[in-house]
mmCIF file of C-alpha atoms in Angstrom:
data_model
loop_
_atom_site.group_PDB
_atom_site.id
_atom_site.type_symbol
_atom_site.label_atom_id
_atom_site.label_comp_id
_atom_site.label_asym_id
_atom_site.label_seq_id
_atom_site.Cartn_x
_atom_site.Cartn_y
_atom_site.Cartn_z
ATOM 1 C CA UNK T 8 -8.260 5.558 -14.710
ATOM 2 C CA UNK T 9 -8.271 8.368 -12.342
ATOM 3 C CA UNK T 10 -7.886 11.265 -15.140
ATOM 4 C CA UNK T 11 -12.071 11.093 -15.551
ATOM 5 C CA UNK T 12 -12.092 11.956 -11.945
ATOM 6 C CA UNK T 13 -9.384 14.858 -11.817
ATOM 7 C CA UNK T 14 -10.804 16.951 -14.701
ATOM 8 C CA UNK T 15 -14.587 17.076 -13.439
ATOM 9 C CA UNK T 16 -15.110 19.997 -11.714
ATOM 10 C CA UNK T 17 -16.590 18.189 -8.935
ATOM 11 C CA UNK T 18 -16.605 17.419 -5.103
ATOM 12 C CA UNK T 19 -14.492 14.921 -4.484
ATOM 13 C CA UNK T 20 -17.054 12.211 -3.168
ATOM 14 C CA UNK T 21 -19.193 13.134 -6.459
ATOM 15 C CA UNK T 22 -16.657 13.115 -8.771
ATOM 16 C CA UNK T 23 -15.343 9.570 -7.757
ATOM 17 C CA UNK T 24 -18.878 8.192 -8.115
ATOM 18 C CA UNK T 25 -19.034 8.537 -11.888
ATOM 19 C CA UNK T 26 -16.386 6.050 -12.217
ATOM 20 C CA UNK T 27 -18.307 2.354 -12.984
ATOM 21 C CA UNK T 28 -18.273 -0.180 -11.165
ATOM 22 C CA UNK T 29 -17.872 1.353 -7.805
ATOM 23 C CA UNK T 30 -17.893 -0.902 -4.757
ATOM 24 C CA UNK T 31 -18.808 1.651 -2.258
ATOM 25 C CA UNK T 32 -20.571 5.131 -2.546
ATOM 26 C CA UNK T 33 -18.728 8.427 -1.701
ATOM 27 C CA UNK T 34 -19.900 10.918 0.227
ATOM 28 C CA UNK T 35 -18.923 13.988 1.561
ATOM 29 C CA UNK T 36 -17.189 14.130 4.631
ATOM 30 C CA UNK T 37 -19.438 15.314 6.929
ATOM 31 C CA UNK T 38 -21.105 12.165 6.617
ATOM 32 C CA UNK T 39 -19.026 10.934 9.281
ATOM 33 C CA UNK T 40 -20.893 11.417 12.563
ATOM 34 C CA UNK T 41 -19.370 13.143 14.938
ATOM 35 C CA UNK T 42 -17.691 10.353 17.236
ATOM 36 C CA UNK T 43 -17.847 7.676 15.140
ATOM 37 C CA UNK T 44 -15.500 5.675 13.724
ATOM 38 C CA UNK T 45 -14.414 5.840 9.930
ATOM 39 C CA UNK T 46 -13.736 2.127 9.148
ATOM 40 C CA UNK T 47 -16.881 1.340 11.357
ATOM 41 C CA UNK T 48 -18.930 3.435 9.338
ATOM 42 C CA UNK T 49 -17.654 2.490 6.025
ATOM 43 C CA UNK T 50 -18.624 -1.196 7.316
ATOM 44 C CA UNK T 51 -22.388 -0.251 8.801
ATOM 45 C CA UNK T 52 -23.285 2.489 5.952
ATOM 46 C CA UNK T 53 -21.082 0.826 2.369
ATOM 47 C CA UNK T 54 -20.286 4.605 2.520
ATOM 48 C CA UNK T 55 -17.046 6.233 2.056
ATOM 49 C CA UNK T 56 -16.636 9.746 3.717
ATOM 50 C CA UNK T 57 -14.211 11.883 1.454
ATOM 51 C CA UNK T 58 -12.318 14.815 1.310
ATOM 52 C CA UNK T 59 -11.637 17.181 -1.519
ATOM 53 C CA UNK T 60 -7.821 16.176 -1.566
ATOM 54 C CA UNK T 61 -5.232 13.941 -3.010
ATOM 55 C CA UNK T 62 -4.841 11.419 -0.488
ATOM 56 C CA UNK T 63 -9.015 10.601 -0.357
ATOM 57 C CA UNK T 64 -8.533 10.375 -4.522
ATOM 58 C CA UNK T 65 -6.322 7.368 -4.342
ATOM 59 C CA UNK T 66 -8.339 6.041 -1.532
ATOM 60 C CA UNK T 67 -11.438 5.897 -4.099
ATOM 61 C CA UNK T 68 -8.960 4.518 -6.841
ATOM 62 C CA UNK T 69 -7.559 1.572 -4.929
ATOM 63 C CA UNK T 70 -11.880 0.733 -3.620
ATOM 64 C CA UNK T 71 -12.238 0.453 -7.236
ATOM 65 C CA UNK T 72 -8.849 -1.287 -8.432
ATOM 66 C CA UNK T 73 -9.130 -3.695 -5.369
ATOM 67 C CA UNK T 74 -12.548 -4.016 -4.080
ATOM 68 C CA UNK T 75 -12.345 -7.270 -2.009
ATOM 69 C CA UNK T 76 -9.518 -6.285 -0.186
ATOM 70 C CA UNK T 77 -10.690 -3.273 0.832
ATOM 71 C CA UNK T 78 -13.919 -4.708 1.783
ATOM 72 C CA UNK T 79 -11.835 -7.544 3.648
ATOM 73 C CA UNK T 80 -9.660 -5.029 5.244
ATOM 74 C CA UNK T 81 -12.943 -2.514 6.470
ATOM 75 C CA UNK T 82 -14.114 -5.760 7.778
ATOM 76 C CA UNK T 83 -11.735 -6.649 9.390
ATOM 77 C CA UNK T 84 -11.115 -3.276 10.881
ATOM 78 C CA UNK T 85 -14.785 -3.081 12.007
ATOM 79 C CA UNK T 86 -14.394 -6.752 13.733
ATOM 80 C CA UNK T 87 -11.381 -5.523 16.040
ATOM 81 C CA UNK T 88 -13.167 -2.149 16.515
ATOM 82 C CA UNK T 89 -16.466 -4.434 18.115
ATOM 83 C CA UNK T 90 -14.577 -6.541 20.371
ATOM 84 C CA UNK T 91 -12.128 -3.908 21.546
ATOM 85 C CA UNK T 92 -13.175 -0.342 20.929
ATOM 86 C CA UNK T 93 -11.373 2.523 20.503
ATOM 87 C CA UNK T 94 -8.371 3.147 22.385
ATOM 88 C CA UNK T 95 -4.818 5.298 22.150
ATOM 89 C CA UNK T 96 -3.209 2.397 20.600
ATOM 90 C CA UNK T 97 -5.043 0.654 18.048
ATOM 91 C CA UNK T 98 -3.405 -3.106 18.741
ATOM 92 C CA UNK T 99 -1.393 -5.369 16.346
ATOM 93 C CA UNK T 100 -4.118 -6.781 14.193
ATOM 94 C CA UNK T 101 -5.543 -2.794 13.267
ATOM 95 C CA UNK T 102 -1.932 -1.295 13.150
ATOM 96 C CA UNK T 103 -1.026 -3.800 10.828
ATOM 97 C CA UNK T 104 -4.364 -3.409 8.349
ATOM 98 C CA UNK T 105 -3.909 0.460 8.690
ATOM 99 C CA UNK T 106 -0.111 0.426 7.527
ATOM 100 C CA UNK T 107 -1.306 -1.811 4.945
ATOM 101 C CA UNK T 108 -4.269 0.052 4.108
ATOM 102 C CA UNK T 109 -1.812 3.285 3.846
ATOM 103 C CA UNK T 110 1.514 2.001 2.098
ATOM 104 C CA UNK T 111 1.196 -1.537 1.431
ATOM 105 C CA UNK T 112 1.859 -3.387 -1.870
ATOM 106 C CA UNK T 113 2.553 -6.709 -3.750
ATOM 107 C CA UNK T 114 5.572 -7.780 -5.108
ATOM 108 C CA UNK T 115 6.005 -10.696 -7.490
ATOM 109 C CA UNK T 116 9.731 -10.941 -8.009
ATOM 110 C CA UNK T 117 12.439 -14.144 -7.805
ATOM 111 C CA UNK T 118 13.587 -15.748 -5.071
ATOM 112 C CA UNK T 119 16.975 -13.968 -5.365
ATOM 113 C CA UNK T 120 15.656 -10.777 -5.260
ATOM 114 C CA UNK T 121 13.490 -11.489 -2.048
ATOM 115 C CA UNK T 122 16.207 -13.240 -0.290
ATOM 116 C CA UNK T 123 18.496 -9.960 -0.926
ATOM 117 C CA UNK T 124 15.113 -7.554 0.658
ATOM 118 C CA UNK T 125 14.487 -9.651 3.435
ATOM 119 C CA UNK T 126 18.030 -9.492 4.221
ATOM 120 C CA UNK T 127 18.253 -5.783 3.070
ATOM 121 C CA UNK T 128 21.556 -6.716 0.902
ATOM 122 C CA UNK T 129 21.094 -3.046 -0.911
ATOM 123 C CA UNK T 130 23.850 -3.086 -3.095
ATOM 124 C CA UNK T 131 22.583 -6.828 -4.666
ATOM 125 C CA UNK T 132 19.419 -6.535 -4.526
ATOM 126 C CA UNK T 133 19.354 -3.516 -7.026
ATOM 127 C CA UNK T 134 22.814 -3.606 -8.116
ATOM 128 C CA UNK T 135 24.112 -6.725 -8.590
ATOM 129 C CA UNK T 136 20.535 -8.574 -9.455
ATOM 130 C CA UNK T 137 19.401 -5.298 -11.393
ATOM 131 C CA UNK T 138 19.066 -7.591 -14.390
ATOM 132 C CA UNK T 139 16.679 -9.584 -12.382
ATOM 133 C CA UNK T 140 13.892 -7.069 -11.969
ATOM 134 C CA UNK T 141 12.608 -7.218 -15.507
ATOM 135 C CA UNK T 142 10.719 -9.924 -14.484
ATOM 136 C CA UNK T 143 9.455 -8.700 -11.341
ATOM 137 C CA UNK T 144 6.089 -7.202 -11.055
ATOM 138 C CA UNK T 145 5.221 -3.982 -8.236
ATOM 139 C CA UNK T 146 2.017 -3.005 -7.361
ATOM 140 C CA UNK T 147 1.334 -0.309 -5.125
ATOM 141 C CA UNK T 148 -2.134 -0.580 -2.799
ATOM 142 C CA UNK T 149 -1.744 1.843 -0.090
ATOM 143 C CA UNK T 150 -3.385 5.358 -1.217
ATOM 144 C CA UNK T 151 -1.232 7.314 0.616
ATOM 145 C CA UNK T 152 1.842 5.877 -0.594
ATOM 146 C CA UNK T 153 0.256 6.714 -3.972
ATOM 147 C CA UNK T 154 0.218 10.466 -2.594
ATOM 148 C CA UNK T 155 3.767 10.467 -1.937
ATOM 149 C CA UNK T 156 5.141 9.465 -5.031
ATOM 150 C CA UNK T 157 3.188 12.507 -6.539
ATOM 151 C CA UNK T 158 6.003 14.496 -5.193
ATOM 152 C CA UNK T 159 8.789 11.757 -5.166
ATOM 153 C CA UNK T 160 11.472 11.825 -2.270
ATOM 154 C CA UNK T 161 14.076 9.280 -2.006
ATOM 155 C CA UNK T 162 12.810 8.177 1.795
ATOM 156 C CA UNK T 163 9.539 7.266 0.556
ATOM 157 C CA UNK T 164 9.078 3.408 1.582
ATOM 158 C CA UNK T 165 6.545 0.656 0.483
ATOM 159 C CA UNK T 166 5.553 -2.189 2.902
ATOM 160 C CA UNK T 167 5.448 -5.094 0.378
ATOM 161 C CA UNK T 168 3.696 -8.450 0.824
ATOM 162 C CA UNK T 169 4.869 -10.944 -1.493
ATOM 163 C CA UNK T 170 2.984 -12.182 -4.330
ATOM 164 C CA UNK T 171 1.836 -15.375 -5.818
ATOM 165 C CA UNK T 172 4.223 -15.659 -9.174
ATOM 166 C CA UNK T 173 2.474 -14.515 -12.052
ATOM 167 C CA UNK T 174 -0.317 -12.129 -10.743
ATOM 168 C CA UNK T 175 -2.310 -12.437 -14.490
ATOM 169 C CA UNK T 176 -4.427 -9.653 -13.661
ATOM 170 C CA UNK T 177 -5.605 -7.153 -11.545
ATOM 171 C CA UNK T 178 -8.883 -9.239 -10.264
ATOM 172 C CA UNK T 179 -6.592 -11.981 -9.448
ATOM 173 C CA UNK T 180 -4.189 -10.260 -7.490
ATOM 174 C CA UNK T 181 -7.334 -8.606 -5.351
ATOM 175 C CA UNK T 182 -9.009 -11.996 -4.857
ATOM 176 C CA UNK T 183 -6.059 -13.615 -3.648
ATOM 177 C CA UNK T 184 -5.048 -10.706 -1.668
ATOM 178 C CA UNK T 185 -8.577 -10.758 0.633
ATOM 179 C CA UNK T 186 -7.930 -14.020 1.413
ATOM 180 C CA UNK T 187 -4.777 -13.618 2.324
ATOM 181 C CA UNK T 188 -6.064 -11.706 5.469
ATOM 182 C CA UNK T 189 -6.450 -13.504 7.771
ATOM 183 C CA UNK T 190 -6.443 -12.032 11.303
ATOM 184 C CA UNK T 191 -4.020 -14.014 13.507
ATOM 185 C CA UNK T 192 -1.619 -14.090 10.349
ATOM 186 C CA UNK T 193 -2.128 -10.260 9.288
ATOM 187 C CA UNK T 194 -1.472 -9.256 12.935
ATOM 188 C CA UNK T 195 2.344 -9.902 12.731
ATOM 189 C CA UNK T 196 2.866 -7.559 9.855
ATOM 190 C CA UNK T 197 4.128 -9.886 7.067
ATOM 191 C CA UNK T 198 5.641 -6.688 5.021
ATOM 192 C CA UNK T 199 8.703 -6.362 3.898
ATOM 193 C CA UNK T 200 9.883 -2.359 4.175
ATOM 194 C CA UNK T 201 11.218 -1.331 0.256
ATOM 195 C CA UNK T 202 11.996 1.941 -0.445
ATOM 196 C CA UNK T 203 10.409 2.335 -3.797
ATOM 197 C CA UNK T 204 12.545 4.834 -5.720
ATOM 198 C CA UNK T 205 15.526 2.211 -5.469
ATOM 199 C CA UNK T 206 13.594 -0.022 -7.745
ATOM 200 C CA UNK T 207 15.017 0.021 -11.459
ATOM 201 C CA UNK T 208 12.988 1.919 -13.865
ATOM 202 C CA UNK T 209 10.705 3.720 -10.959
ATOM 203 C CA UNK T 210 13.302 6.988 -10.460
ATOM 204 C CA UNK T 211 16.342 8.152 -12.451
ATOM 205 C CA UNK T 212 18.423 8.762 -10.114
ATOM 206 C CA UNK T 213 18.990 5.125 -9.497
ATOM 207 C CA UNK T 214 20.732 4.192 -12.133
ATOM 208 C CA UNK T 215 23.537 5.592 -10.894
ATOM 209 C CA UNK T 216 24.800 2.903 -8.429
ATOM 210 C CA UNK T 217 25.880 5.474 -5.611
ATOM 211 C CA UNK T 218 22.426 6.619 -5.164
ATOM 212 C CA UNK T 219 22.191 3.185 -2.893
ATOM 213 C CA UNK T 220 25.336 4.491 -0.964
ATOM 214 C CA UNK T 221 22.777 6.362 1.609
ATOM 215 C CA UNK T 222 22.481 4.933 4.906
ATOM 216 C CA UNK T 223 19.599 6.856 5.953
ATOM 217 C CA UNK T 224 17.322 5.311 3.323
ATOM 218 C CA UNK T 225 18.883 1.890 2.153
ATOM 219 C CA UNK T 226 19.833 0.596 5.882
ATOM 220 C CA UNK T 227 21.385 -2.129 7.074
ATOM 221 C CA UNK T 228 19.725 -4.837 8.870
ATOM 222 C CA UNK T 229 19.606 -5.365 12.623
ATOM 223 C CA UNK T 230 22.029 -8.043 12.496
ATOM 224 C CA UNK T 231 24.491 -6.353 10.249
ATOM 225 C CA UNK T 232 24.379 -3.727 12.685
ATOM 226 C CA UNK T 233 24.598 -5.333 15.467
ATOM 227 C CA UNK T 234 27.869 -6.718 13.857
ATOM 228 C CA UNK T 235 29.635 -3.242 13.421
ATOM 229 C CA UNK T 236 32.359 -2.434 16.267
#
């Protein structure tokens, strides 16, 4: 999908607008006014300011992959930016949409293996129930988690949202997703942190079971923690 785009010999902002279907147009950075807002713009102007670099690439991928949540996200964005401005801190319901926005994803996967993330059991969640994720399903929405995994490091994390079991396509999964945001409820950060180069198949390195044995990545929970003399 996004070779087309990488091999014209294009602006960035041009080059992503010969893709079809495009939800949005892209334009060239400077669009921006100086002062404004980018998610308010996006929302007043359907225009996208871009960048000529890899992180503004996957951000035109993902408008075209997943159109109404990223319309549903902008608008929501653009609501909270209305009614409160612009401040240092950008409040719960924006910090949530922007880590989202950044590194989110879906996960479709069995109860077992959920129960084992939420309770960051490492060692059976991709060890012991390694079996198990052959019938789980990752997608990755955030663009600049898209960026990182150009250059894979183990540290890299996803914040998943979990999915409704099966996501038949794309189109579905997008749908459902938009509704899913709902402001009060997308203000407490339903994400689960997974660090994605632990899941089977996506690095390697991981099939050897002591690449889990690194507390600086795969941590314990709070409670386990709090449990250790």
């Amino acid at each position: 999908m996004g070779e087309p785009v990488a091999r014209q010999e294009l602006p960035m902002h041009r080059a992503l607008q010969c893709l079809p279907a495009m939800p949005v147009q892209f334009a060239p950075q400077d669009d921006l006014p100086e002062g404004a807002a980018y998610e308010q713009h996006i929302f007043d102007t359907r225009r996208v300011p871009t960048r000529d670099n890899l992180h503004d690439f996957f951000n035109g991928l993902v408008w075209l992959q997943f159109p109404q949540a990223k319309r549903r996200l902008n608008a929501l964005q653009a609501g909270a930016i209305a009614a409160h401005g612009i401040g240092a801190v950008r409040g719960p319901l924006r910090d949530a949409l922007t880590v989202f926005d950044e590194n989110g994803a879906l996960l479709d996967a069995p109860a077992p293996l959920w129960d084992a993330l939420n309770a960051r059991q490492w060692q059976r969640l991709f060890v012991d129930l390694r079996p198990l994720w052959r019938e789980a399903r990752l997608v990755l929405f955030g663009h600049a988690l898209l960026e990182k995994l150009v250059a894979p490091r183990k540290p890299i994390v996803a914040h998943v949202y979990r999915a409704p079991a099966p996501m038949a396509s794309l189109a579905q999964a997008d749908a459902w997703l938009a509704q899913q945001m709902q402001p009060e409820y997308w203000a407490t950060k339903p994400f689960t942190p997974l660090p994605v180069l632990g899941v089977p198949g996506w690095w390697a390195a991981n099939e050897d079971p002591c690449f889990y044995a690194d507390p600086q990545v795969f941590r314990p929970s709070r409670a386990m923690s709090d449990k250790t003399p």
